[in-house]
Amino acid sequence: MRKKRNAWDECSCIFTQKLHSNLFLIAFKMNHQTTLTIALNSYQKAIVQTSHSFTEVLAGPGSGKTSTLLQRVLHLVQKAEVPCSPDQILVLSFSNSAVNNVKVKLAMRQECQSERERNVDLRKVRVKTIHSLSLHLGGQKNKSEFLGEKARRQLVQSALEQVYEAANKLPKARRTLRQAFLKGVRSNNEGLLQLLQCIDLMAVSGGKAKETIANFGFRHLERRAATVEAVARAYGEEKRKRKKWDHSDLIVQALDAMRAGKGDLKNIRHVLVDEYQDCSPLQTRLLVEVGERVGSLMVFGDPNQAIYSFGGGRYSALTQWMKGVETLSLPKSYRLNHPHVDFLNAFVEGGSIEALSQDAPDQQALTRVIADSAYRAYNSVGGKVQRLLDAGCLPQDICIMAREKAVLAPFESALLMRAIQTQRLGLERDLSDIEAVAQLMAVAEKYSDKEVFESKIRGVCATRLKRPFLDGDIQEITKRLRSGFRSTSCEGRFIGCWKAYCWLIRRGQGGEAVTHIRHELARWEVVARQCENAAELLKKVRAADARQGVITSTIHRAKGGEWRHVIVVGMTEGVLPSWRATTDTLLAEERRLFYVAASRAIETTAFVCHPHTYPSSHGAVREVRACVEQSSFLKPKKLHSKMRRVALRASS
């Protein structure tokens, strides 16, 4: 199966294999030399040179946050009052991709150093994820016993059911209240996440729900402390019974080790944290403990880009956790032009981003496209991308992003109709599946004899199965292929073949394995519509794959990236903001998600509003299945003057 990777994961693989390759370093230097050698502005100098022990840096989009962090490392090593060696600096981040980002930039900065500075090896700086640090402090765990996020939620659901059943023994009034609360939590994803966060923090505070709820602001749980404690006990018992552990156990074990004086931090003098806004409360507690033990802690983050609450992230200012914290800001953006800065400052109450350049505002930088049908939106985006490419823009400088993958898929198909390939961030695409389907089509087109047909089909499909080929398989797939070939069009035959192929893959590898294959094959249907047979289809597929692809991405995956031109699709009420955002907390996260999308572009951003219909299997209630209204995030009049409006209607 294809492996999900993002851009920095791929870069990390190259970095690991070719760290000492001059050609690689020169190529990387060409792309990042500006970032590495740019002069520090006054805000950055204050951060780099501060002598304060505990500091929180509030960094705006494109403000050079990671570069400032690297300059802080250089200052500590070379220019501080008491310089330290690189291996005495610990850099932490929320994700593997962010860690790889820092590692690659440290290696590049090492190559850019002068001869006098070369005696300091910046690659010795310790760069870890917070969970990697927890393993280092608390000891190793058996990975086979690890609970992923999905399995963890299932275990909590099981604990909720146990407490729900146990409540039957309580007096009627208490039973009714407890069961009503538990029922609400089970059906509310946000409530489940907050309950998990509270349980994690209880492990740190000795299992006292009342104290945890009061100290960490879980106000909606104030009257449910006894119930929360019961769920926490049941969850702990379930983990012990199944001999499982999760990330919270890892951090709790690290905290216990530090409090017992066993944590190995003796050689660390400075701790710097990137992407602080994505930390969970439990991770923040560990950072505070580490910072207080070491005596030096600096965190970088942007509260307006805290978009991972579904994974446990919950931003809280460092001043809420520690005393004597200095708060500094990085408001000046190297990425955003004046129109984008004005737009974001108007969108966020009290926004204070500053544009670096003094260029006159470009009225074409932001566009609001309102289409009365999805087809016109697909055609408009395809036309815009085509014009950008014809003007000499590189495909990798264009990004189409959306709140959800399902919204992106038809736009990717519309680009394929124009022979424009796309590359989805986090998804490595290959031609093995589409080639297998094309071969099935070719066999069905060429051979009518049953025995020859079945022999050829067996040869095409056997390599894709991870178990012996069964007689029932060949009979069923032959039946499905014959049914698909009743269609007279190449598109109809292609659809029949890829559905039969996916059935075969599901039989061999399970339902989850076939999901990405189905989505990948379905996007080629529009190409099959333009072909006469399997050979022509395969030729067009290979020609499209040989070209560099335009970037497509979900907004979550695009966070941290930047492109010259960004097109945000699905700007429809019910899509962004999501129909699931039924509380103020969830709606605030949707606003931050839009903020991230609107701050990715260097030159232009287009917001495309178009109707979108969710399938009945999606889980959306009937009232919100059809989303047609323009997103409420684009409705405020103070934003209208900052965008050019384009309407796409039947008469246009």
Coordinates of C-alpha atoms in Angstrom, one line a residue, residues 331-334 336-339 341-342 345 352-359:
P331 CA 4.4 40.4 14.0
K332 CA 6.4 41.2 10.9
S333 CA 5.6 38.8 8.0
Y334 CA 8.1 38.0 5.3
L336 CA 2.3 38.1 3.3
N337 CA 1.8 41.2 1.2
H338 CA -0.3 44.2 2.3
P339 CA -3.7 43.0 1.0
V341 CA -2.1 41.5 6.1
D342 CA -5.1 43.9 6.0
N345 CA -6.0 41.8 10.7
S352 CA -1.4 42.9 14.6
I353 CA 0.5 41.4 11.7
E354 CA 2.8 43.7 9.8
A355 CA 3.8 43.5 6.2
L356 CA 7.6 43.5 5.6
S357 CA 7.4 45.1 2.1
Q358 CA 6.2 48.7 1.5
D359 CA 4.7 47.9 -1.9

